[in-house]
XYZ file of C-alpha atoms in Angstrom:
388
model
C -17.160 -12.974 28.272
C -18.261 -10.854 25.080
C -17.036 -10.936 21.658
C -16.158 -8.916 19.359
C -17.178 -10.045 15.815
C -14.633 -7.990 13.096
C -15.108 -8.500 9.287
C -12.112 -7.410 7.193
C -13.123 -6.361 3.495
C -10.697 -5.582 0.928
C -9.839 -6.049 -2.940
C -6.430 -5.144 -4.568
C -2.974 -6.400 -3.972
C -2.385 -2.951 -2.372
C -4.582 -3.657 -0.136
C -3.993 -7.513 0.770
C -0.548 -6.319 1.183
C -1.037 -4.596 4.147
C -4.103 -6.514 5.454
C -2.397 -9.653 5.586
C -0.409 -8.588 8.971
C -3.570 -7.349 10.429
C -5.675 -10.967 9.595
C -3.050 -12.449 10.619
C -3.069 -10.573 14.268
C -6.349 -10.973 14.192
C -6.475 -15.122 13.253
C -3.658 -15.206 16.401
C -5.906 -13.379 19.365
C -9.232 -15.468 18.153
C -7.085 -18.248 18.508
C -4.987 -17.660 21.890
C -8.009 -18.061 23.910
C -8.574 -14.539 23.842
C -6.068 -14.249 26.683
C -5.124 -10.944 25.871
C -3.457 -7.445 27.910
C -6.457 -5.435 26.569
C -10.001 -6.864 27.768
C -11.894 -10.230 28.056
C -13.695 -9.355 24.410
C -13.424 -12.627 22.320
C -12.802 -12.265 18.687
C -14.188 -13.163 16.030
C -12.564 -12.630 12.903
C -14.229 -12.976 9.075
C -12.305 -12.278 5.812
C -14.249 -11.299 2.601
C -12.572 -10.017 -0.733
C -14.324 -7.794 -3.353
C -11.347 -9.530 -5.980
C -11.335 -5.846 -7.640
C -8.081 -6.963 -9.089
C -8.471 -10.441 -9.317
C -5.636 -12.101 -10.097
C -3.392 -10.185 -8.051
C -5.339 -10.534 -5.307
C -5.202 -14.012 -5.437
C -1.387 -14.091 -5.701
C -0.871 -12.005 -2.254
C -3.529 -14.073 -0.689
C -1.858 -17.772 -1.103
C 1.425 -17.615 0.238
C -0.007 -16.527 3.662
C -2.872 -19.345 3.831
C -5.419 -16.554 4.259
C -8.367 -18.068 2.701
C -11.421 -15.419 2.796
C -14.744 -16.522 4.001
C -16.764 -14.214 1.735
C -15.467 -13.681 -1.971
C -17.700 -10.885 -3.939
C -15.726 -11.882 -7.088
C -16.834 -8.324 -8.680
C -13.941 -8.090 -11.220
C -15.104 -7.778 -14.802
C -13.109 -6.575 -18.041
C -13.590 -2.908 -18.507
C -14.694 -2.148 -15.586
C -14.953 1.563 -13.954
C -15.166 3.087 -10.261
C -18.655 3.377 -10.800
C -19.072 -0.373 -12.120
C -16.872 -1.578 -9.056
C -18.776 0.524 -6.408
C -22.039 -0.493 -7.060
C -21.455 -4.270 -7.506
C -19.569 -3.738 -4.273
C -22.808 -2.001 -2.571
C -25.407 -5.149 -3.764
C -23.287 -7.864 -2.935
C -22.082 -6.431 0.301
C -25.196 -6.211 1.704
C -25.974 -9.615 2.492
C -22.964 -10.352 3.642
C -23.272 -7.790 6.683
C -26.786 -8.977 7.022
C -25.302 -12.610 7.541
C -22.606 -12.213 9.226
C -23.659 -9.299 11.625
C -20.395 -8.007 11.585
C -19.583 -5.023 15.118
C -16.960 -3.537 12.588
C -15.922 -3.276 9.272
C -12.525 -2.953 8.870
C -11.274 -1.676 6.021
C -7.906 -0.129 4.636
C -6.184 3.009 2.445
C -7.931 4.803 -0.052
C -9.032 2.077 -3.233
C -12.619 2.232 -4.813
C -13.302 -0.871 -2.562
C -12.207 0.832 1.005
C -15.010 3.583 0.265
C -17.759 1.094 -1.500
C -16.961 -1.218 1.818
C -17.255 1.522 4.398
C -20.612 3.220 2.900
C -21.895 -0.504 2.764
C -21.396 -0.753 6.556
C -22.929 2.514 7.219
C -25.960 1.678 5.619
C -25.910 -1.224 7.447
C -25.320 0.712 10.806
C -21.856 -0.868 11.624
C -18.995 0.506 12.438
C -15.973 0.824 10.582
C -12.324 0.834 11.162
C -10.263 2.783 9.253
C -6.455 1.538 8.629
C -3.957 3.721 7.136
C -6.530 6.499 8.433
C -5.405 10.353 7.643
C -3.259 10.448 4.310
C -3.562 13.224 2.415
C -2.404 15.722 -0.819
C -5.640 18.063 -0.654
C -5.733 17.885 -4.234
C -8.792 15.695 -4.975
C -7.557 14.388 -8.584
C -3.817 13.692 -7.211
C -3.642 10.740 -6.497
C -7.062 9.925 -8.114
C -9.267 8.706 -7.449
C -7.705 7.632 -3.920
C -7.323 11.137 -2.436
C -11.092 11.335 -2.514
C -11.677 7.484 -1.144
C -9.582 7.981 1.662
C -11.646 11.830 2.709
C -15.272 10.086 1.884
C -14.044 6.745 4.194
C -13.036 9.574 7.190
C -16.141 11.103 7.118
C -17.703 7.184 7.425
C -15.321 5.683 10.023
C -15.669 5.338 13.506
C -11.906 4.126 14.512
C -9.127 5.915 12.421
C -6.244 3.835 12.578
C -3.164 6.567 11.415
C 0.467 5.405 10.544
C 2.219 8.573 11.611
C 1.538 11.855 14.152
C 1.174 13.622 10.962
C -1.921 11.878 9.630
C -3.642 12.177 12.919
C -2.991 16.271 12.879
C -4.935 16.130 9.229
C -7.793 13.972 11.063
C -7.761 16.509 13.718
C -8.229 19.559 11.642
C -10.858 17.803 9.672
C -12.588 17.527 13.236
C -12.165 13.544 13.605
C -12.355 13.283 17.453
C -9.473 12.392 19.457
C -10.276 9.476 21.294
C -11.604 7.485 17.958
C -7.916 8.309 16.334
C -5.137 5.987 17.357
C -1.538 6.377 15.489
C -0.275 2.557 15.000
C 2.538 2.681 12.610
C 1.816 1.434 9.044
C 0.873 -2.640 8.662
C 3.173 -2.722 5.505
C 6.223 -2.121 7.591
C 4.911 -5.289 9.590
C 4.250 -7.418 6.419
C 8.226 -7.300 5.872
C 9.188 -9.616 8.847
C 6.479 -12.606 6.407
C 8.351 -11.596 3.175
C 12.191 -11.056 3.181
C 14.630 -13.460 4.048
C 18.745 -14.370 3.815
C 19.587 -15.489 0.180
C 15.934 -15.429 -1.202
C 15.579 -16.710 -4.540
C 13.206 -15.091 -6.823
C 9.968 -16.627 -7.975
C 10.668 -14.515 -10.906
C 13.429 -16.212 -12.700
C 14.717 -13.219 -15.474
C 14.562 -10.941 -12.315
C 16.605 -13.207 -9.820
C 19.405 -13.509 -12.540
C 19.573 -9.928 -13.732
C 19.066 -8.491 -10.438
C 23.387 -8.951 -9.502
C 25.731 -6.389 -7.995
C 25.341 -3.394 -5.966
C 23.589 -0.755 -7.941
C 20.646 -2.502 -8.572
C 17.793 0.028 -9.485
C 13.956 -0.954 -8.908
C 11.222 0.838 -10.571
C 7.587 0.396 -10.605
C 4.869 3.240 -12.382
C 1.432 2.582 -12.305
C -0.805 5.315 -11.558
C -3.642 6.353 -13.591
C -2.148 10.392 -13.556
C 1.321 8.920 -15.087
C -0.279 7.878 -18.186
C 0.477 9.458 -21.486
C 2.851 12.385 -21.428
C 4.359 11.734 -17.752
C 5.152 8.076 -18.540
C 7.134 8.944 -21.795
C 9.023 11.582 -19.743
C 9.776 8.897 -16.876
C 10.808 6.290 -19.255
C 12.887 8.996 -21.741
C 15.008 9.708 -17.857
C 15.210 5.970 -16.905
C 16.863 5.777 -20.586
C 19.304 8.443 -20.012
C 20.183 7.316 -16.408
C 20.856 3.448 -18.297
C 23.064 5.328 -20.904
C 24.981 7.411 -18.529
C 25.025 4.574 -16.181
C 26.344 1.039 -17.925
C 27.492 -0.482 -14.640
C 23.786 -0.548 -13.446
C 20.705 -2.944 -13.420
C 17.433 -1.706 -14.256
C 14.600 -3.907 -13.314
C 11.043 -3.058 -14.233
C 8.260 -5.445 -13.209
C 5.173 -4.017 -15.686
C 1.848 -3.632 -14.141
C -0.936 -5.158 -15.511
C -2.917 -2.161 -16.125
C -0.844 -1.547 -18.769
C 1.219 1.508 -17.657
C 4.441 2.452 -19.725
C 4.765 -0.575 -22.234
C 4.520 1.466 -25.023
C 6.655 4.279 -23.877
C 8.920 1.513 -22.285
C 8.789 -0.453 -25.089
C 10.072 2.589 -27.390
C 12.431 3.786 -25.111
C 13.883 1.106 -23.213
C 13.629 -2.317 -24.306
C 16.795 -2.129 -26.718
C 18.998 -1.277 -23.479
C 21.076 -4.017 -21.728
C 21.285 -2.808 -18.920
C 17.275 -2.383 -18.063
C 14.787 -5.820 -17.771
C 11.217 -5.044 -18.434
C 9.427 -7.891 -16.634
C 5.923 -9.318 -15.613
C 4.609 -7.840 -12.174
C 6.550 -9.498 -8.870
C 4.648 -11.365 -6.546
C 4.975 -9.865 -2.973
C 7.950 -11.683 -1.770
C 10.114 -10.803 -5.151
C 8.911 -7.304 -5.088
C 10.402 -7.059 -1.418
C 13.169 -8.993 -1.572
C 14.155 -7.347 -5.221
C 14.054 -3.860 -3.010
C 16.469 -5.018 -0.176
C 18.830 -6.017 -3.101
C 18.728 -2.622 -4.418
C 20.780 0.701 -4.254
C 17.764 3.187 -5.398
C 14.160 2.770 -6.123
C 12.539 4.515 -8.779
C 8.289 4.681 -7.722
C 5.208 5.775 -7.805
C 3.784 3.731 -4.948
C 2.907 4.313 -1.694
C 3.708 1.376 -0.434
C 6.947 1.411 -1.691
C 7.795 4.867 0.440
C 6.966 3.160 3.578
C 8.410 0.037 2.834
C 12.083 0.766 1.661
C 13.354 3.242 4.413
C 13.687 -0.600 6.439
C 15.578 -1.623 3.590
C 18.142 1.425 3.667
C 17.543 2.237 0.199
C 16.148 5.565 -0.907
C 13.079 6.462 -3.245
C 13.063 9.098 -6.181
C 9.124 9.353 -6.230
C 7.816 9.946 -9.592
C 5.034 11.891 -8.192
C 4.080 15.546 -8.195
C 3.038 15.514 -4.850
C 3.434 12.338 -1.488
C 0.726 12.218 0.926
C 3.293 10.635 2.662
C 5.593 13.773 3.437
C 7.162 12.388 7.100
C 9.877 10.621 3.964
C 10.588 13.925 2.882
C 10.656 15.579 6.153
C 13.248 13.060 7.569
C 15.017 12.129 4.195
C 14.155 9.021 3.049
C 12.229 10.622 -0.095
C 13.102 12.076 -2.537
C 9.961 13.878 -4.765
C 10.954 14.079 -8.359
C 7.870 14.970 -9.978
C 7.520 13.811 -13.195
C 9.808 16.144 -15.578
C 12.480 13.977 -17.232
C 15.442 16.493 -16.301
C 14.023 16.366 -12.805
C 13.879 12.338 -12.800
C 17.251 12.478 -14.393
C 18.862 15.241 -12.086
C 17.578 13.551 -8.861
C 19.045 9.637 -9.930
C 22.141 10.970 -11.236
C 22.631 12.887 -7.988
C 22.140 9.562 -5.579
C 24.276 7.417 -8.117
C 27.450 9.483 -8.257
C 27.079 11.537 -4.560
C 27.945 8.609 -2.292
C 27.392 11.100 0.728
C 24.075 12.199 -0.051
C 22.753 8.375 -0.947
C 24.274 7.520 2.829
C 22.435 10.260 4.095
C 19.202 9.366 2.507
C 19.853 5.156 3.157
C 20.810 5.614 6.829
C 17.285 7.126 8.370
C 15.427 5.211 10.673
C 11.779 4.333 9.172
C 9.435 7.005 10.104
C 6.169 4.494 8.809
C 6.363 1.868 11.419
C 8.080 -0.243 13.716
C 6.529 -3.406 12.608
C 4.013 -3.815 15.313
C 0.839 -1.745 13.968
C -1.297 -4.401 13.725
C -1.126 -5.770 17.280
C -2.040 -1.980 18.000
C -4.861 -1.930 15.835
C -6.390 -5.290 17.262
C -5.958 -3.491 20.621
C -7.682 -0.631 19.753
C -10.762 -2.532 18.331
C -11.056 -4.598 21.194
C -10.050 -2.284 23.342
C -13.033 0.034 22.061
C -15.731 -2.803 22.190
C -14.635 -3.395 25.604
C -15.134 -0.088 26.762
C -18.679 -0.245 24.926
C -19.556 -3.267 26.899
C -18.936 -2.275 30.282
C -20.200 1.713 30.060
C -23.531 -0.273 28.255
């Protein structure tokens, strides 16, 4: 029997989030025996963290008992893409020279997925590609992940896509067929580890405010919402709490800083809206199945609430996840207050139209990607061992 030796590398909370489900697959067939419907391939399965957000990091990690084996610990105050990819590049080395590694797998479109991936290529492994195929075509929207994610395609050798949609952009950038496999999206399998039946919040201000049935999330935190577009989000989120008494506004803060001084000047005097710190994983989910509408920039957050039944204004310009627009679980508001406003208002007073948006099935996932992707790895490897 062969074995298939898989070393997972990633760095943010983002990207722990949806790793998780897929270390945890992993941890499960190295540990079954390797009895599995695929091949006879063993696996072998490695961890190792970057920590490019530290402390977040950390909190997604220890709820889960996923302990890394390698930690690169490159977080420093300050620091800039360029800083993080070329700690990432020296310190990665080693590692793949140690552990000798037949893929890297790594996910989405962060400064560590493409620093990881170009690591393995100079190390001639392969890489693995999950959450393979998003895409806006406009290289400084989001930024700088619309160019991580392109640079990690053009490195990959397994493209792991969520959705039909992101495998037709793979295929028109001429990924071959047979190394693209569409899986659903892990974060949709992450849910069944997070949310529960009367969940109490870690995040004590949050559990108490968060009452009732219109019960708005919102999270901003991307580096093109700074400045003018965050004053414009936060001048709508105002108007909608005016307009709006009988709802709950709850705003966990990033800790990049986004919004507090808009939010600050615009919001903090209102009753009806909590600025708070940042949720931990389970809060952030459970917080969304308590809630009628979800105010967001995040990704994550447009694959994830569509199980919830709740709907998403996204305070984007543009989605590179347009299958939620396409079937109606999205809403794109840009980033114009009137627009923001317009948008909320509309799902807050039009009890048909939120229904219509709350009722769609999720078009991200089905909660079983991750089994798929370990499938496809080994299934890959096996193929390589018996054809060599």
């Amino acid at each position: 029997m062969g074995a298939v030796k898989v070393l997972t590398v990633f760095g943010t909370r983002a990207e722990a989030n949806k790793m998780i489900p897929l270390v945890l697959a992993l941890q499960e067939r190295a540990q079954s025996g390797n009895a599995n419907p695929v091949d006879s391939l063993q696996v072998v399965s490695h961890v190792c963290v970057t920590a490019q957000h530290r402390e977040l990091l950390d909190q997604s990690l220890a709820p889960f008992g996923v302990v890394p084996d390698v930690d690169l610990n490159i977080m420093t105050a300050g620091q800039n893409q360029g800083d993080v990819t070329g700690r990432i590049l020296a310190r990665l080395a080693p590692v793949l020279e140690e552990y000798k590694p037949d893929i890297v797998l790594v996910h989405g479109d962060t400064t560590t997925t493409f620093a990881a991936a170009l690591a393995a290529f100079h190390a001639k492994v392969a890489v693995g590609h999950v959450e393979a195929g998003l895409r806006t075509y406009d290289k400084f929207r989001p930024y700088p992940e619309e160019m991580n994610r392109k640079l990690t395609t053009a490195l990959a050798d397994l493209h792991f896509a969520p959705t039909a949609l992101a495998r037709e952009y793979l295929l028109k950038e001429n990924v071959p067929a047979d190394r693209i496999f569409v899986t659903g999206n892990t974060a949709v399998d992450m849910l069944a580890h997070t949310t529960k039946e009367n969940y109490k919040l870690e995040n004590t201000a949050a559990d108490a405010f968060a009452t009732g049935d219109r019960v708005i999330l919102m999270t901003v935190h991307r580096r093109e919402n700074f400045g003018a577009p965050m004053d414009a989000i936060c001048r709508a989120v105002a108007r909608i709490a005016t307009d709006f008494p009988t709802v709950r506004i709850i705003w966990p803060m990033h800790p990049n800083g986004a919004g507090k001084v808009e939010s600050q000047a615009h919001l903090a005097h209102l009753p009806n809206v909590l600025l708070t710190q940042a949720t931990n994983l389970q809060d952030t989910h459970n917080l969304m199945k308590r809630s009628y509408l979800i105010l967001s920039d995040s990704g994550g957050i447009q694959e994830e609430a569509p199980s919830f039944n709740v709907p998403v204004v996204v305070l984007r310009e543009t989605t590179e996840r347009p299958e939620g627009l396409t079937v109606g679980t999205l809403v794109l508001a840009g980033v114009a207050e009137e627009n923001i406003y317009n948008e909320s208002a509309r799902l807050l007073t039009d009890a048909s139209a939120h229904k219509k948006m709350a009722t769609v099935a999720n078009p991200f996932g089905d909660g079983a990607a991750s089994e798929r992707i370990v499938d496809a790895v080994v299934g890959y490897f096996g193929k390589a061992l018996r054809e060599g």
